Short mmCIF file of C-alpha atoms in Angstrom, two decimals:
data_model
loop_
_atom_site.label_atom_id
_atom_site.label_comp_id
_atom_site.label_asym_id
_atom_site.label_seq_id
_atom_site.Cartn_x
_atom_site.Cartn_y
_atom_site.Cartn_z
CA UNK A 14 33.51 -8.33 -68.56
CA UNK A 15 29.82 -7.76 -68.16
CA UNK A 16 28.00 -10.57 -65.18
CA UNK A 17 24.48 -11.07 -65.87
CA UNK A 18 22.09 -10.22 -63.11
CA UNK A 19 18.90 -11.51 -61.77
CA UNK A 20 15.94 -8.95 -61.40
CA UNK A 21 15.99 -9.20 -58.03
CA UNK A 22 19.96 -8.37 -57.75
CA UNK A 23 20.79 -11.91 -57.08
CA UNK A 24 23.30 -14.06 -59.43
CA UNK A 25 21.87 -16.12 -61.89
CA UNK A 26 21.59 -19.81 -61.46
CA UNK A 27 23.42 -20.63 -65.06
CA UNK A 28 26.96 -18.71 -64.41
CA UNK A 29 30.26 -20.68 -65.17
CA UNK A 30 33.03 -20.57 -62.54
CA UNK A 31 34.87 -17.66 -63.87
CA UNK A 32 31.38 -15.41 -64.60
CA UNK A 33 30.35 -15.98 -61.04
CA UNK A 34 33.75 -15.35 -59.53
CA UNK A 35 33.55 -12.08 -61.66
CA UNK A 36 29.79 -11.35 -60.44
CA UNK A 37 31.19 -12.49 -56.58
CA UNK A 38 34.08 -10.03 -56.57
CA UNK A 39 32.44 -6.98 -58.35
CA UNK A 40 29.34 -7.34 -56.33
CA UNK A 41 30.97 -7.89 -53.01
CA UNK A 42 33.45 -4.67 -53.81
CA UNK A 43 30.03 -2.56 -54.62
CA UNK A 44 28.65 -2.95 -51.57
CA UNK A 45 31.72 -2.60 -49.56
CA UNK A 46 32.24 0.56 -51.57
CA UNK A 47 28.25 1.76 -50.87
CA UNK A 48 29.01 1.02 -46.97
CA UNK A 49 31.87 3.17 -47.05
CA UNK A 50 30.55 6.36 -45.86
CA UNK A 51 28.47 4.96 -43.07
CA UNK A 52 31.46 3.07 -41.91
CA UNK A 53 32.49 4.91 -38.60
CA UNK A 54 33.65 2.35 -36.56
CA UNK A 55 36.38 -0.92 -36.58
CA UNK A 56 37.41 -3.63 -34.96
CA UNK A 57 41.34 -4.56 -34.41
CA UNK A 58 42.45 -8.12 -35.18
CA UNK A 59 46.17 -8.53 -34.98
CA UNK A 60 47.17 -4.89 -34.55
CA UNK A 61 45.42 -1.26 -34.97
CA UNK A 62 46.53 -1.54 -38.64
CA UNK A 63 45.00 -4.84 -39.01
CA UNK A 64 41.55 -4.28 -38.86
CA UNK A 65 37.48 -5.70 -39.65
CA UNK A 66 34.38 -3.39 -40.28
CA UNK A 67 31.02 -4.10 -40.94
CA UNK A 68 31.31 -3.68 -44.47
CA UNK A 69 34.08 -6.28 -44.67
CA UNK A 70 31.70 -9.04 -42.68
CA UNK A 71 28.60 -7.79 -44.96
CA UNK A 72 30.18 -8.46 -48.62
CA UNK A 73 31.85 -11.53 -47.22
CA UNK A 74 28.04 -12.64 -45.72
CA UNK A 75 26.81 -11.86 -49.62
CA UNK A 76 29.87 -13.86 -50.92
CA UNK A 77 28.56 -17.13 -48.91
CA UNK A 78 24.88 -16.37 -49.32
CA UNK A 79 25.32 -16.88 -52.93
CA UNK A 80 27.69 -19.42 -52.83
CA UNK A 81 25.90 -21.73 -50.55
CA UNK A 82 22.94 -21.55 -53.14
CA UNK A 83 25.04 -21.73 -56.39
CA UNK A 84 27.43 -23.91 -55.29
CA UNK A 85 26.04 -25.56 -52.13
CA UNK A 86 28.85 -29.05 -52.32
CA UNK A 87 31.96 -26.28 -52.96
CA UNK A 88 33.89 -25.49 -49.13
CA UNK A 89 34.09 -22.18 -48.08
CA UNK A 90 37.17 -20.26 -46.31
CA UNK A 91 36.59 -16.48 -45.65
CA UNK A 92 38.67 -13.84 -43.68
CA UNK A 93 35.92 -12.60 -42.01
CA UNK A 94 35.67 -16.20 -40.28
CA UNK A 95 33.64 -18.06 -42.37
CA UNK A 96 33.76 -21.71 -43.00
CA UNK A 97 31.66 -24.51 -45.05
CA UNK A 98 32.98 -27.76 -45.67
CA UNK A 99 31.56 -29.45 -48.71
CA UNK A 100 31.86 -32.38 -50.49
CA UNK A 101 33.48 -31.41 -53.84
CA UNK A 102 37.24 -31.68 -53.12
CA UNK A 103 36.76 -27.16 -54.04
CA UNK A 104 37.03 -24.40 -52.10
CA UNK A 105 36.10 -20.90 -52.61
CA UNK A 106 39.03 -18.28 -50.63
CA UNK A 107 36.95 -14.88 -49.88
CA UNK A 108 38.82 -11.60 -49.34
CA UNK A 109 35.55 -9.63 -49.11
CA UNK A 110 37.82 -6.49 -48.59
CA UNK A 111 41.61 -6.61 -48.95
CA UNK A 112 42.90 -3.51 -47.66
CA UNK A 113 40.57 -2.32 -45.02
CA UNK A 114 43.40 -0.14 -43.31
CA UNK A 115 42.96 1.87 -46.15
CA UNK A 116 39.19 1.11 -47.15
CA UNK A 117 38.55 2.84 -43.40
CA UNK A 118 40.87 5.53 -43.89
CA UNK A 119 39.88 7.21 -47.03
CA UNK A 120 43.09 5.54 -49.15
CA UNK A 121 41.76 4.06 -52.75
CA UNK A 122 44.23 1.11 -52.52
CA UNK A 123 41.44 -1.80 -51.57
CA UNK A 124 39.50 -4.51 -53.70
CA UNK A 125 37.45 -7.72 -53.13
CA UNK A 126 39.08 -10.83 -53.99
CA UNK A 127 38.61 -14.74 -53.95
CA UNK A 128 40.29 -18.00 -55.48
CA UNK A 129 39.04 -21.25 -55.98
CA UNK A 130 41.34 -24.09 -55.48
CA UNK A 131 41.16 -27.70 -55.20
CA UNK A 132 44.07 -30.63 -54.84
CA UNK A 133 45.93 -29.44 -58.28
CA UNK A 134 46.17 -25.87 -56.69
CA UNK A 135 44.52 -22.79 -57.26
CA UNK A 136 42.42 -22.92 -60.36
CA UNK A 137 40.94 -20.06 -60.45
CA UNK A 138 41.33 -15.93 -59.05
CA UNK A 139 39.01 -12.61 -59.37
CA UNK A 140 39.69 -9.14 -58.31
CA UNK A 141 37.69 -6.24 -58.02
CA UNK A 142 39.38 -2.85 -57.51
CA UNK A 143 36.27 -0.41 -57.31
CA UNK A 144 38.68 3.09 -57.22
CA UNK A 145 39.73 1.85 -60.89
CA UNK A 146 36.83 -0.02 -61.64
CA UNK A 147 38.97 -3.17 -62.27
CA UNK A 148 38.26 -6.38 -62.56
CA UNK A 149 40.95 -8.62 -62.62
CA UNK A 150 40.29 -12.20 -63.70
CA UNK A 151 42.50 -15.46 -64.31
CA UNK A 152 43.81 -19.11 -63.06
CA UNK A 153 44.55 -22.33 -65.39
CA UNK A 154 43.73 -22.16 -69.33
CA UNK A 155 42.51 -18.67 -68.60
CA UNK A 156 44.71 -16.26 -69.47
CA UNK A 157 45.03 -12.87 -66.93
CA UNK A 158 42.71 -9.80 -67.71
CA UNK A 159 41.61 -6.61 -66.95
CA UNK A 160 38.07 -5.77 -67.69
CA UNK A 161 37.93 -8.32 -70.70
CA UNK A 162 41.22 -6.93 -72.00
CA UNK A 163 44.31 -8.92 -71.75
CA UNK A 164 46.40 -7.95 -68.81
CA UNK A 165 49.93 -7.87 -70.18
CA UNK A 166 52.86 -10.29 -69.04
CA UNK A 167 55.00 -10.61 -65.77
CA UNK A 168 57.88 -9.82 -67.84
CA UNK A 169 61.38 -12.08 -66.67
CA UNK A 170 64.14 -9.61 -65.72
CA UNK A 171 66.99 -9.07 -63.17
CA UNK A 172 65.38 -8.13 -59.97
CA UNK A 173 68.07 -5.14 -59.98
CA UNK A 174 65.85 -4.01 -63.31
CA UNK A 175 63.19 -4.26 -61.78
CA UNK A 176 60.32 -3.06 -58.93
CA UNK A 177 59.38 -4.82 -56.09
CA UNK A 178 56.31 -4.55 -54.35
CA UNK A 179 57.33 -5.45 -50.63
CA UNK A 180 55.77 -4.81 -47.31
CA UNK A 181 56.91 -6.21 -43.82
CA UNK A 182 54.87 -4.98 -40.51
CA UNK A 183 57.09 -2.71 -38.60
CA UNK A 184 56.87 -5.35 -35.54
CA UNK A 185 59.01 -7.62 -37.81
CA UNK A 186 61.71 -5.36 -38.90
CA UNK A 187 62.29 -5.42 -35.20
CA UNK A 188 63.52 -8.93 -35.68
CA UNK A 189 66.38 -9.53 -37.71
CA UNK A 190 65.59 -13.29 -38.43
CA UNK A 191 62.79 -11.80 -40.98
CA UNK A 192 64.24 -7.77 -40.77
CA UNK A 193 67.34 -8.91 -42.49
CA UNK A 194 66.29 -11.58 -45.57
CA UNK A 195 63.95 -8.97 -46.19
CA UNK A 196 66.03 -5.91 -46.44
CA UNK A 197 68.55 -8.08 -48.54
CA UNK A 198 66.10 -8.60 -51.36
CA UNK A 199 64.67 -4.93 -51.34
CA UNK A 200 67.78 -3.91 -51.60
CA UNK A 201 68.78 -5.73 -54.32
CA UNK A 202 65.50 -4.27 -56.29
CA UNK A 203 66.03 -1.20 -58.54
CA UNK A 204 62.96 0.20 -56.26
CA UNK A 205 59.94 -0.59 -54.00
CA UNK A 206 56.51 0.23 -53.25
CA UNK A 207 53.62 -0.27 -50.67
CA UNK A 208 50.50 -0.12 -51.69
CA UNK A 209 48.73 -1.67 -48.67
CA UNK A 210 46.57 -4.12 -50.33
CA UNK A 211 48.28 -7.45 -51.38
CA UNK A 212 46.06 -8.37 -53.70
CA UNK A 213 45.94 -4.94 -55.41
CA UNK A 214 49.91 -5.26 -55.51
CA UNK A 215 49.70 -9.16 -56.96
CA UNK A 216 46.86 -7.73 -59.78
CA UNK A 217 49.48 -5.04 -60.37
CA UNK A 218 52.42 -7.33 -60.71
CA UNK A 219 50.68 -9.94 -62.83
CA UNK A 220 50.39 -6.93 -66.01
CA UNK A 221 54.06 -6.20 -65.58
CA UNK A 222 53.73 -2.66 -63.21
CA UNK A 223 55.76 -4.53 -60.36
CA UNK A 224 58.44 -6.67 -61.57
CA UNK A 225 58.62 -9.07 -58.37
CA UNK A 226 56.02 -9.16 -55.13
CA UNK A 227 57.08 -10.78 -51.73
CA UNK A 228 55.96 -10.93 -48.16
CA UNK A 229 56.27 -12.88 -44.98
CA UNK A 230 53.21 -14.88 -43.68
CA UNK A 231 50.48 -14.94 -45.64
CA UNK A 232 47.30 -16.50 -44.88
CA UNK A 233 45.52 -18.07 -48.24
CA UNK A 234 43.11 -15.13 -48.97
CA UNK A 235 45.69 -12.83 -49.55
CA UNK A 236 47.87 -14.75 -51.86
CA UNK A 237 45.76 -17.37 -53.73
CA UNK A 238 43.64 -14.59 -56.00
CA UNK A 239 47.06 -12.54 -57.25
CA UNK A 240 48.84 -16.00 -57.22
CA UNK A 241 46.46 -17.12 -59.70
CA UNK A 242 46.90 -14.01 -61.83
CA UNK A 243 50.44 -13.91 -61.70
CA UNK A 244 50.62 -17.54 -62.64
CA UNK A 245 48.13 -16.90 -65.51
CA UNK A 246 50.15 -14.05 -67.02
CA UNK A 247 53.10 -16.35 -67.46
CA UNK A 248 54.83 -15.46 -64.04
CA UNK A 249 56.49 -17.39 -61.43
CA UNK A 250 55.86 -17.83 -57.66
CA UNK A 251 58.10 -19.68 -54.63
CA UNK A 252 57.39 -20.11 -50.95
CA UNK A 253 60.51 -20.41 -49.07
CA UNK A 254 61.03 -20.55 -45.38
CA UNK A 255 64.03 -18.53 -43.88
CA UNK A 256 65.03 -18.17 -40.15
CA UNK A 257 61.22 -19.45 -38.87
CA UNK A 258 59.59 -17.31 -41.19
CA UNK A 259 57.56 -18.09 -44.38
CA UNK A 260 58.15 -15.86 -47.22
CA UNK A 261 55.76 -15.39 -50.06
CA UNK A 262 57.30 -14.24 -53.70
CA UNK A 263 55.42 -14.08 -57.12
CA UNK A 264 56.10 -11.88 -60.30
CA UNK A 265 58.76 -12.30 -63.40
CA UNK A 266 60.50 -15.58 -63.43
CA UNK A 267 64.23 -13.83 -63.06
CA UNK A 268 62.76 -11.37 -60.36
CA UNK A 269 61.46 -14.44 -58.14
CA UNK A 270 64.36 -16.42 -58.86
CA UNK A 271 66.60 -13.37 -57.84
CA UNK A 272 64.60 -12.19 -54.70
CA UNK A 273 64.56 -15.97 -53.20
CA UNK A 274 68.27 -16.10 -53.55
CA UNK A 275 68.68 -13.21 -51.36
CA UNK A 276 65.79 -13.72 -48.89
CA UNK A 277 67.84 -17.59 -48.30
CA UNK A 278 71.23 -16.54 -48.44
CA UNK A 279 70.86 -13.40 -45.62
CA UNK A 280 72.92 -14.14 -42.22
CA UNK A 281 71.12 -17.05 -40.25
CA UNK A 282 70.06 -15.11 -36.67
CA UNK A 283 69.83 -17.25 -33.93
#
């Protein structure tokens, strides 16, 4: 899909939803991607693996610069801390970059992502992986695709068919009330991977590569742009809470059904 753009590099007034979360994402994940070199320093958040760079606050400042003119009554919620509240009943969720672990550290597994959502859910999600030159676009009555092309199908199967796309911070395994619901459904996957990048996972899963995505505690801008691909491409998604925690689990209908069966029925821990 090809976005229209003004000659001075700005968005043009006229774009749909879906065009300007397509010229949003790719342009945010451009200049993350020119920053990337000059990027020498980070900030931790939660952990040293959890962590913010200039580039991350710099596409998410072009994300609300354009919104703010384009769509000035739509509320804003960004990672990078962000906030509008408008008068629409929308909101706009900005990822500027998902994955900056790996963004920082040379790894090709990040992307910029957002979703817009109102009170019948998420309408709406966009993903730009700039390694691949990907962008990922879908939500409701708009099928899932990649660059223009249709994306494929989250495919139903047994999760013991299948591959799940799983990742729990090491702090957690520590504690068996998540540690244990979580080994119990990657176990009962044929195999697993870890990209570091949930929304580069939920993109993935959403054509069919993964058969089944889950992890614990999500905030919105990680799971609301993949949700709304996953959704799009005929897949299923559940949020169940096990032992205090809050798991997260999109992909093939089976695959969900099958992975939220284990993650409830593991030992309750005190």
């Amino acid at each position: 899909m090809i976005t229209a753009v003004s000659p001075d590099g700005t968005a043009p007034d006229s774009l749909d939803d879906t065009a300007l979360a397509a010229w949003l994402v790719r342009s945010a994940g451009a200049l993350a991607a020119r920053m990337r070199t000059g990027v020498t320093t980070f900030e931790e958040k939660t952990s040293i693996s959890d962590v913010v760079t200039a580039a991350d606050h710099a596409a998410e400042q072009l994300v609300v610069d354009t919104l703010r003119r384009l769509r000035p009554e739509d509320s804003i919620l960004g990672e990078e801390g962000s906030s509008h509240e408008g008068s629409s009943g929308r909101t706009w969720v900005i990822d500027p970059v998902d994955g900056t672990y790996n963004f920082f550290t040379g790894g090709s597994y990040w992307c910029s992502a957002l979703a817009l959502k109102d009170d019948g859910g998420v309408r709406l999600g966009a993903i730009y992986h700039p390694a691949e030159d990907a962008l990922w676009l879908g939500g409701q009555n708009l099928p899932t695709t990649r660059n223009g092309v249709p994306a494929g199908q989250a495919v139903s199967a047994p999760l013991a068919q299948s591959c799940a796309s799983v990742y729990l911070h090491h702090t957690y395994l520590r504690d068996d009330a998540a540690a244990q619901p979580y080994l119990a459904a990657v176990l009962g996957a044929a195999t697993y991977r870890s990209w570091g990048s949930a929304s580069c996972e939920l993109a993935a899963t959403s054509a069919g590569i993964f058969g089944v995505w889950f992890q614990q505690g999500l905030p919105e801008w990680d799971w609301l742009p993949g949700l709304a691909l996953v959704e799009a491409a005929g897949g299923d998604s559940a949020v169940v809470d096990v032992n205090g925690y809050r798991w997260h689990v999109a992909g093939g209908r089976q695959q969900v059904a099958d992975a939220v069966a284990l993650l409830s029925t593991a030992p309750a821990v005190a």
